[in-house]
Short mmCIF file of C-alpha atoms and ligand atoms in Angstrom, two decimals:
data_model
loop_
_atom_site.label_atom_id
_atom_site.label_comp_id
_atom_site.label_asym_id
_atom_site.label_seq_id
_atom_site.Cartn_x
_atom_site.Cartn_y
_atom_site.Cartn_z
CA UNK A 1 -9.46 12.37 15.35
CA UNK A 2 -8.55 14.47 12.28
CA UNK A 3 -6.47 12.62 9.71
CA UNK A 4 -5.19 13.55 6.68
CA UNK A 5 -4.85 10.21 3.90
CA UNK A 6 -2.50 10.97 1.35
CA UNK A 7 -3.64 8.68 -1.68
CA UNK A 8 -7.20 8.45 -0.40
CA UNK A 9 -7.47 7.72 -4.19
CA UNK A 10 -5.05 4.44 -4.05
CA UNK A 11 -6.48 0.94 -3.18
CA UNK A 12 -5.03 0.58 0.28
CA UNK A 13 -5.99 4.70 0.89
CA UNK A 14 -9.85 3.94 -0.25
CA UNK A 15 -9.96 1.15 2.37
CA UNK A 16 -8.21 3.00 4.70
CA UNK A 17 -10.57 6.07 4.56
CA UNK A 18 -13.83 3.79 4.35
CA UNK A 19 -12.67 2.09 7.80
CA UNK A 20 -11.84 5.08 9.27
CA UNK A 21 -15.08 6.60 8.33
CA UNK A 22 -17.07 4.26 9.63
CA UNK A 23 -15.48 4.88 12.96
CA UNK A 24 -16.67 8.48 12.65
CA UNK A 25 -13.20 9.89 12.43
CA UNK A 26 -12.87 12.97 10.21
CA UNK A 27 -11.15 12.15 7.06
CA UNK A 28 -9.24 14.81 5.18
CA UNK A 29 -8.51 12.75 1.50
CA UNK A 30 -5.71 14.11 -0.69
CA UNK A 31 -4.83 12.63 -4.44
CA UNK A 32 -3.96 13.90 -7.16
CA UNK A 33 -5.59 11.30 -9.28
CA UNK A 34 -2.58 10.31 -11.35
CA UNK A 35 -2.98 8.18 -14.74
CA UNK A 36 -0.31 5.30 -13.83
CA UNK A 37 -3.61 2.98 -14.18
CA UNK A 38 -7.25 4.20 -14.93
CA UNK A 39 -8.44 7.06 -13.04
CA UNK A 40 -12.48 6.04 -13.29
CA UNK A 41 -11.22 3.38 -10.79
CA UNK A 42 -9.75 6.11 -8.85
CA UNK A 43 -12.62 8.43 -9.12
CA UNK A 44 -14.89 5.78 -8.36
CA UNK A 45 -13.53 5.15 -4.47
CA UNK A 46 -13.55 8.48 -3.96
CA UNK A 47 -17.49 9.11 -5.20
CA UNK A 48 -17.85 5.94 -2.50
CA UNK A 49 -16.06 7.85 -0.16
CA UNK A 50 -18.09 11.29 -0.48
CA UNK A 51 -21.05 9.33 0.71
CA UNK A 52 -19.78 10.04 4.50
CA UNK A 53 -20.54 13.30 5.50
CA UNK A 54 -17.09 13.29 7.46
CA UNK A 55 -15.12 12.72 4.49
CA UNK A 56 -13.36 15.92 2.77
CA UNK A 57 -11.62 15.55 -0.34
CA UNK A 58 -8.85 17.27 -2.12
CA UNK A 59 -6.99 17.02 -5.46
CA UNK A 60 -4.07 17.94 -4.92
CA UNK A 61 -0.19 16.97 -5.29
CA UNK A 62 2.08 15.75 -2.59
CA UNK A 63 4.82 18.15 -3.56
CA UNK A 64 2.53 21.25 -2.68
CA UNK A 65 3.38 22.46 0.36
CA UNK A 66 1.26 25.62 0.73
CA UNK A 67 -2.59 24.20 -0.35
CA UNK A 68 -1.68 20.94 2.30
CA UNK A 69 -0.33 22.99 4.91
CA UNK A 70 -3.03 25.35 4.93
CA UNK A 71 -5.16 21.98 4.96
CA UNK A 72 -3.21 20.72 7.87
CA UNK A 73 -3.73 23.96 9.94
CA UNK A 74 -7.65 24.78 9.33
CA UNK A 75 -8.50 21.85 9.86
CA UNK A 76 -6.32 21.36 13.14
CA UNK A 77 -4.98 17.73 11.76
CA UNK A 78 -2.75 16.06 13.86
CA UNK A 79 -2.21 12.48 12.51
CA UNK A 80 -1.28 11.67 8.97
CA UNK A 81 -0.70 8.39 7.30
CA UNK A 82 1.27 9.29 4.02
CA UNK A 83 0.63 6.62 1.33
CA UNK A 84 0.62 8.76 -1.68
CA UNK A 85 3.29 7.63 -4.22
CA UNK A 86 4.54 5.63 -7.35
CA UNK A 87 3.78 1.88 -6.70
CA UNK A 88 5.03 -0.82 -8.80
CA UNK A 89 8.17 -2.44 -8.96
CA UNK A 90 8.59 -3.14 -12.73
CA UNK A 91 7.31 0.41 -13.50
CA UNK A 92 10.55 1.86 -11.70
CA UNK A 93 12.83 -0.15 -13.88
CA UNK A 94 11.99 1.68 -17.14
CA UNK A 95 10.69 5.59 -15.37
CA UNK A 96 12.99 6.15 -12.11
CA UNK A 97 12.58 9.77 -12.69
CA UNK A 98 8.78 9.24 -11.78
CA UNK A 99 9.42 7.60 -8.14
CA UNK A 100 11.82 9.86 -7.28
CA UNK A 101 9.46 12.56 -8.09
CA UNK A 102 6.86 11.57 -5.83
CA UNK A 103 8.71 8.97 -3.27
CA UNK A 104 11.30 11.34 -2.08
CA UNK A 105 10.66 15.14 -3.12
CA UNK A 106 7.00 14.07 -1.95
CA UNK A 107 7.70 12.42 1.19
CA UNK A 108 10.44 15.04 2.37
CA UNK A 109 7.59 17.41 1.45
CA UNK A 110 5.19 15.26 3.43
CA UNK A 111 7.11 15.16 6.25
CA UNK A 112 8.15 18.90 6.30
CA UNK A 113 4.90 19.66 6.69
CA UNK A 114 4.26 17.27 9.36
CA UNK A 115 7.26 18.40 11.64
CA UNK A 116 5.82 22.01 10.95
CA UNK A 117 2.56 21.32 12.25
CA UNK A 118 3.09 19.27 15.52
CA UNK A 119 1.65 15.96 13.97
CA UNK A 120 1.39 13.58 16.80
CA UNK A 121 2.09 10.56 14.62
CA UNK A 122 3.39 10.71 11.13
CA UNK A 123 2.56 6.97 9.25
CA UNK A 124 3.48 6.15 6.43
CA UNK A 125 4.30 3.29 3.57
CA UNK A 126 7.50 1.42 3.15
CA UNK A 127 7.45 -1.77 1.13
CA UNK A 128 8.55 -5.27 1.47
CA UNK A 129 10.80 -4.35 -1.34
CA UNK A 130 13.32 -3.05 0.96
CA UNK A 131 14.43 -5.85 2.11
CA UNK A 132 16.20 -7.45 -1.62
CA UNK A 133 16.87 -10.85 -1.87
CA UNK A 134 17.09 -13.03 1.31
CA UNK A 135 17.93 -16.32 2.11
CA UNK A 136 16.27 -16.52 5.30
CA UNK A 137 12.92 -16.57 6.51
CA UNK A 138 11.03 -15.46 7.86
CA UNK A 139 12.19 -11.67 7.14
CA UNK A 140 12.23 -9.66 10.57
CA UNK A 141 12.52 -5.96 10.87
CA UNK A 142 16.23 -6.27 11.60
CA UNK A 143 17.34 -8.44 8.39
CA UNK A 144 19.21 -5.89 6.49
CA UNK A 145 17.40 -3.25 4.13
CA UNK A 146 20.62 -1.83 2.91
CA UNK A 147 20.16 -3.59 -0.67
CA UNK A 148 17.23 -3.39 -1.91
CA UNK A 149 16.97 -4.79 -5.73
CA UNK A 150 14.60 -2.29 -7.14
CA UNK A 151 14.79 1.22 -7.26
CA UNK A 152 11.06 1.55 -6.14
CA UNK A 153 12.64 -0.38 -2.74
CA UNK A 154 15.48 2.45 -2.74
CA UNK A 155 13.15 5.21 -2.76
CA UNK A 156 10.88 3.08 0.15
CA UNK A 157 14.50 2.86 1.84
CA UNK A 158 14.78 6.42 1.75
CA UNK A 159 11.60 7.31 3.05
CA UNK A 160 12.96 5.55 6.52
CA UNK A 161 15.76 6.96 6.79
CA UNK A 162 14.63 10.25 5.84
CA UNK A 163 11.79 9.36 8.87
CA UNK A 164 14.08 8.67 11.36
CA UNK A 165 16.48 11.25 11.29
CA UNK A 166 13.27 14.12 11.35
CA UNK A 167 12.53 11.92 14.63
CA UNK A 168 15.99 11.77 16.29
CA UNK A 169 16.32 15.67 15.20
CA UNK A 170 12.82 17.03 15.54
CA UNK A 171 11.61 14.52 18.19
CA UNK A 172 8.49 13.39 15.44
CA UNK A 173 6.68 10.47 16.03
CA UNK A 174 6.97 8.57 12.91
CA UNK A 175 6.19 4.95 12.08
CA UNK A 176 7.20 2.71 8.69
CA UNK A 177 5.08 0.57 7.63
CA UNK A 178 6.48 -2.22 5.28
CA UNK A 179 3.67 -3.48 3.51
CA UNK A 180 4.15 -7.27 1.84
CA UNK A 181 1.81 -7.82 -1.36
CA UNK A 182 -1.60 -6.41 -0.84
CA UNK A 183 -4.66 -7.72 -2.14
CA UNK A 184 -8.49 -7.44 -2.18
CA UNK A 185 -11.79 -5.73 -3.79
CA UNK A 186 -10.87 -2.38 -5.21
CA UNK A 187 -7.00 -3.89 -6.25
CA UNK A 188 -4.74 -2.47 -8.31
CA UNK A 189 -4.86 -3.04 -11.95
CA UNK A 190 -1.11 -3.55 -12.06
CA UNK A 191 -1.08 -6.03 -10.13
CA UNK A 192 -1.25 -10.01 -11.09
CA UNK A 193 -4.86 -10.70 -9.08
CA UNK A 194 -6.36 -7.61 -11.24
CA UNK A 195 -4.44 -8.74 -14.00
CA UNK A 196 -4.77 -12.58 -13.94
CA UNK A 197 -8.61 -12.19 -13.37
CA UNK A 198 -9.29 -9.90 -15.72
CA UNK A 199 -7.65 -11.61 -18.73
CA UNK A 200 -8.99 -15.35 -17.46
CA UNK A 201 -12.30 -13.89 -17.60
CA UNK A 202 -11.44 -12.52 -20.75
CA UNK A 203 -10.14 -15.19 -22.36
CA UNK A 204 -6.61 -13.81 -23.00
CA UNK A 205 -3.14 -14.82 -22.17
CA UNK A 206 -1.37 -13.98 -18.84
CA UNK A 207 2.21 -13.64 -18.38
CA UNK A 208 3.39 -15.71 -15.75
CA UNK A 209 7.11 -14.87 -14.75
CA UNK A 210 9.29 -17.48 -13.44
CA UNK A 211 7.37 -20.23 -14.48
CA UNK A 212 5.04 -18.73 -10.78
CA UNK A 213 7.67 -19.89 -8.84
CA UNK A 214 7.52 -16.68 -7.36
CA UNK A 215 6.60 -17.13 -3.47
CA UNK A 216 5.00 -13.94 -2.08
CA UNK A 217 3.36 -13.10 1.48
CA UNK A 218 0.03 -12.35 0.22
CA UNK A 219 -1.87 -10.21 2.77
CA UNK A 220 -5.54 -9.18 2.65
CA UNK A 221 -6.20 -5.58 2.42
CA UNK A 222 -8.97 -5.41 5.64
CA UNK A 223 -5.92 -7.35 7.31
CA UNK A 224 -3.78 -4.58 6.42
CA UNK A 225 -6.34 -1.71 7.32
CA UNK A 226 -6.76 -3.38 10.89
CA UNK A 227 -2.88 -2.87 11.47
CA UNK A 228 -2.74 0.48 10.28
CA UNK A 229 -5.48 1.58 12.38
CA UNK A 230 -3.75 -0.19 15.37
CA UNK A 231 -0.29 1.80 15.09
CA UNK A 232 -2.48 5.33 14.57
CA UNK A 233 -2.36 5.82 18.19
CA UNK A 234 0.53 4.25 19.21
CA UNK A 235 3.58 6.16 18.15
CA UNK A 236 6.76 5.32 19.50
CA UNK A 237 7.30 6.41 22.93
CA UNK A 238 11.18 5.81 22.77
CA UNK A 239 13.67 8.80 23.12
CA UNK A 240 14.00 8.77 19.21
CA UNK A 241 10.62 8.22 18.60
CA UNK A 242 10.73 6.20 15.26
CA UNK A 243 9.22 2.46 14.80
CA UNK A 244 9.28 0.44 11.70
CA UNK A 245 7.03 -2.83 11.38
CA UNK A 246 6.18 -5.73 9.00
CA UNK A 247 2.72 -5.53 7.72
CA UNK A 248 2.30 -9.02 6.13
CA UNK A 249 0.51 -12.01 6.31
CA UNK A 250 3.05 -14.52 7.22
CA UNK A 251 1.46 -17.11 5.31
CA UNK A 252 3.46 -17.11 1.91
CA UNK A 253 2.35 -18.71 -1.22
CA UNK A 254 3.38 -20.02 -4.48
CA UNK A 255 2.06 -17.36 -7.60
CA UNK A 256 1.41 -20.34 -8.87
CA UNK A 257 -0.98 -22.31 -6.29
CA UNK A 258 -2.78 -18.09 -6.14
CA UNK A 259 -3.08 -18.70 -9.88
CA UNK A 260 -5.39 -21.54 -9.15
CA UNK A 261 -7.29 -20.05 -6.54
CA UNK A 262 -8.26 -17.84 -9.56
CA UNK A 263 -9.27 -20.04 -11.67
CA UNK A 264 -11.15 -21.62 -9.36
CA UNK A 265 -12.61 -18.75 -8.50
CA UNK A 266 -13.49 -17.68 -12.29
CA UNK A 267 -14.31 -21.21 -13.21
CA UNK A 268 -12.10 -21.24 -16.10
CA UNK A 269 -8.24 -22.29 -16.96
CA UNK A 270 -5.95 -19.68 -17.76
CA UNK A 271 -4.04 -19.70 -20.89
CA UNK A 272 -0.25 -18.87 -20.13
CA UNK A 273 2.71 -17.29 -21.98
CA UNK A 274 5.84 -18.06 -19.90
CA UNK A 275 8.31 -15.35 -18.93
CA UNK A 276 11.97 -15.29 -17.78
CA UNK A 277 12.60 -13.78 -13.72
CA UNK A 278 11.64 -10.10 -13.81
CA UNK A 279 14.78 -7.70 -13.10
CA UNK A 280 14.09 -5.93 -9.63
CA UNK A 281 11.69 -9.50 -9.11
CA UNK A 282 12.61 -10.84 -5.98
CA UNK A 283 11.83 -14.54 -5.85
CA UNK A 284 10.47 -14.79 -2.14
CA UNK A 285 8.90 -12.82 0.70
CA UNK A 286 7.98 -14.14 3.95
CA UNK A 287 6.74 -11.38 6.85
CA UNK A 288 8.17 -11.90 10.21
CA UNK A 289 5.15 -10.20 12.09
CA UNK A 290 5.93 -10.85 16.01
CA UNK A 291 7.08 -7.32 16.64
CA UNK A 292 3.44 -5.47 15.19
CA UNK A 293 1.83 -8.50 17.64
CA UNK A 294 3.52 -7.88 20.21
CA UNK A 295 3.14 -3.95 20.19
CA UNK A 296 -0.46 -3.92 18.62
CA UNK A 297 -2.03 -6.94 18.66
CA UNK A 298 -2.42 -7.51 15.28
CA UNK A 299 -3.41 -10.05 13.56
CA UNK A 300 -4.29 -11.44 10.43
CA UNK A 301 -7.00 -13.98 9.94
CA UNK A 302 -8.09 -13.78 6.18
CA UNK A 303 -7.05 -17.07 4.60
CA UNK A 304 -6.30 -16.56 1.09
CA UNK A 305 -9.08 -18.80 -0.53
CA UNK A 306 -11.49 -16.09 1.28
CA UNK A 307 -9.37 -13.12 -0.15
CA UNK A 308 -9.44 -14.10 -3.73
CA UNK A 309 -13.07 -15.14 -3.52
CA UNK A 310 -13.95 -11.75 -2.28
CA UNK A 311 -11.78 -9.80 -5.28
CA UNK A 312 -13.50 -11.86 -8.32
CA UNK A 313 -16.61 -11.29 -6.40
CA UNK A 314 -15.90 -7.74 -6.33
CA UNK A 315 -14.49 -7.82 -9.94
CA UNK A 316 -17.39 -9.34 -11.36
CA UNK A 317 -19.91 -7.29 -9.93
CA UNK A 318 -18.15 -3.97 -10.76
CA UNK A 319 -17.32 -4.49 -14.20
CA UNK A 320 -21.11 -6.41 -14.73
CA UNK A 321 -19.83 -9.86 -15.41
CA UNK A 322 -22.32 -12.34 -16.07
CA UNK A 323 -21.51 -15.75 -16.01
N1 NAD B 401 -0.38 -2.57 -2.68
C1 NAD B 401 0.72 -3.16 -2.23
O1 NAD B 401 0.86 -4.38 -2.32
C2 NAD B 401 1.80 -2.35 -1.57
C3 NAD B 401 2.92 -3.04 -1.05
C4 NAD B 401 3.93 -2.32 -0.44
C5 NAD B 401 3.83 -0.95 -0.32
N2 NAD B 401 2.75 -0.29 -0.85
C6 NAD B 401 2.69 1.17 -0.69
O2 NAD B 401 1.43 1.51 -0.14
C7 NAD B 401 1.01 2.78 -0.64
C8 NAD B 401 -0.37 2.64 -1.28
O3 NAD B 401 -0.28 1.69 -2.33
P1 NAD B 401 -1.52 1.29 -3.24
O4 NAD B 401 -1.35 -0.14 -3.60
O5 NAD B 401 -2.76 1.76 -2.60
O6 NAD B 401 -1.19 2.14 -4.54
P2 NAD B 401 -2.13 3.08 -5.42
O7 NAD B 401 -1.32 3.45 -6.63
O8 NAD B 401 -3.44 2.46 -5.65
O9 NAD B 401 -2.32 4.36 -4.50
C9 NAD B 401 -1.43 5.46 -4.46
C10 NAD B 401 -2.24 6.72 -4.66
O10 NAD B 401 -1.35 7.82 -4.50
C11 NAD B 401 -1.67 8.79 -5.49
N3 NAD B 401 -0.47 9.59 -5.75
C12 NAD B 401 0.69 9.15 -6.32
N4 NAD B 401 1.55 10.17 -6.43
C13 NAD B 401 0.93 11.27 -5.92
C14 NAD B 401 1.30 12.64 -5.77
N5 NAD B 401 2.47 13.09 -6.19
N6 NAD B 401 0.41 13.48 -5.19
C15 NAD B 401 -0.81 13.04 -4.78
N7 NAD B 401 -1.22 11.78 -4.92
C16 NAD B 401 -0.36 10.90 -5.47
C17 NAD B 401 -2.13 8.00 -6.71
O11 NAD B 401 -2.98 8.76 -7.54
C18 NAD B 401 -2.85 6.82 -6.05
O12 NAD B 401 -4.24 7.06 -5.98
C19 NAD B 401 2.09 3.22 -1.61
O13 NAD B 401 2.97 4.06 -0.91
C20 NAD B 401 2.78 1.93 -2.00
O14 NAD B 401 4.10 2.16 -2.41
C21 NAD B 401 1.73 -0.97 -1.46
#
């Protein structure tokens, strides 16, 4: 097949690509190698990337229409998984502007294009965020979405509604993918593994947020990758053909007991400034994933203590830790 990654550049996009590559698919990257955290990283996955002759790589934005379209139609692409946009929950608090910006002008530019160019399946990322704060768990697909508490998990929101009504009017196979905390070698720096690990190792102070009471469905990125690649060729074969599934883990755990699998993992304690609940925090997630096993077999075998040995791992070997 010939797909076209938005955000081959992002952490779940490099993995993405790299699987796909190695299963000889042709890979049409697109980035446009944004500063939100340190482009070498960035640059990096892509020079990794460029090693496979059937990888193609463009910087470019999401919002312009003519360079992807004329992308699109040389290079007779007819599946696109759209993860391009502004991550980061806390991050949307203070710059809104931003994720609107690239989470709704982008997608609805995104998704123009892919109703214009008879894309046989249009994927893309939706977040765990939509789903607010719940009192039951596990979270299925059909809990209500309708208030999410960030406004990163509005724009998500958006996205899927936005997705659905291009399928119901233009008869587009599209597919939402609600992604709960992802994790692995390559991660982002925003986020607490990169974070935690980095300053343990460095002997600085991390900032754990409600006291790590926090309980999130951790989910390993090559877990992740496997269910993405599953759903590629199975769009929705319904009359409206839209599906939305939980990409998660199902296994949730206490920030706090992950904060130990660090530190295990680094062989050192970390030293810890406290910090109130997060606005836009939500306290739990838990994935309900029976519908993506049911419909795609998927399933996630990567237990956690395996996940976060793999990242320091990684961490220390890219950054040349010696220890
Ligand atoms: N990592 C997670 O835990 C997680 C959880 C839920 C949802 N998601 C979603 O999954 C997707 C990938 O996330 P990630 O963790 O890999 O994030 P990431 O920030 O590492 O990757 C996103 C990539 O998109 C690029 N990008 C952003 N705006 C762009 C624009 N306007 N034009 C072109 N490129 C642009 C960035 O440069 C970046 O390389 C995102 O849509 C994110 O919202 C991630």
């Amino acid at each position: 097949m010939n797909i076209l990654i938005t955000g081959s550049a992002g952490f779940i996009g490099y993995h993405l690509c790299n699987k796909l590559l190695k299963n000889n698919h042709k890979v049409y990257g697109l980035d446009n190698l944004n500063s939100y955290y340190d482009v070498r990283l960035k640059k990096n996955r892509i020079s990794l990337l460029k090693k496979f002759k059937n990888f193609f790589f463009f910087k470019i934005d999401i919002c312009n229409k003519n360079q992807i379209d004329r992308i699109i139609k040389k290079n007779k692409i007819r599946y696109i998984v759209h993860l391009a946009a502004q991550a980061g929950v806390r991050y949307s608090i203070t710059n809104p502007d931003v994720y609107f910006k690239n989470n709704v002008e982008g997608f609805f530019n995104i998704i123009n294009i892919a109703k214009e160019n008879n894309i046989k399946h249009f994927v893309f990322a939706s977040s765990s965020s939509v789903y607010g704060n719940k009192n039951q768990f596990p979270i299925s697909e059909n809990s209500s979405s309708d208030f999410p508490l960030s406004f990163y998990g509005a724009t998500k929101k958006s996205n899927e509604v936005m997705a659905y009504s291009y399928s119901s009017i233009f008869n587009i196979p599209t597919t939402s993918l609600r992604f709960f905390t992802v994790y692995g070698p390559f991660g982002r720096p925003d986020m607490s593994l990169f974070k935690f690990t980095k300053n343990i190792i460095e002997g600085k102070k991390i900032d754990l947020f409600n006291n790590g009471n926090h309980i999130r469905d951790f989910s390993y990125v090559d877990d992740v990758i496997n269910g993405i690649v599953l759903i590629l060729d199975k769009p929705s074969n319904k009359k409206i053909p839209y599906n939305c599934f939980n990409i998660g883990n199902s296994k949730p755990k206490k920030l706090k007991s992950y904060l130990n699998e660090i530190e295990n993992n680094v062989g050192r304690k970390a030293k810890i400034r406290h910090k109130p609940l997060q606005k836009g925090d939500v306290v739990k997630t838990h994935s309900d994933i029976n519908k993506i096993k049911k419909f795609a077999k998927y399933s996630p075998n990567t237990d956690i203590r395996i996940g976060i040995k793999n990242f320091v791992d990684w961490y220390k070997s890219y950054f040349n830790i010696v220890n």
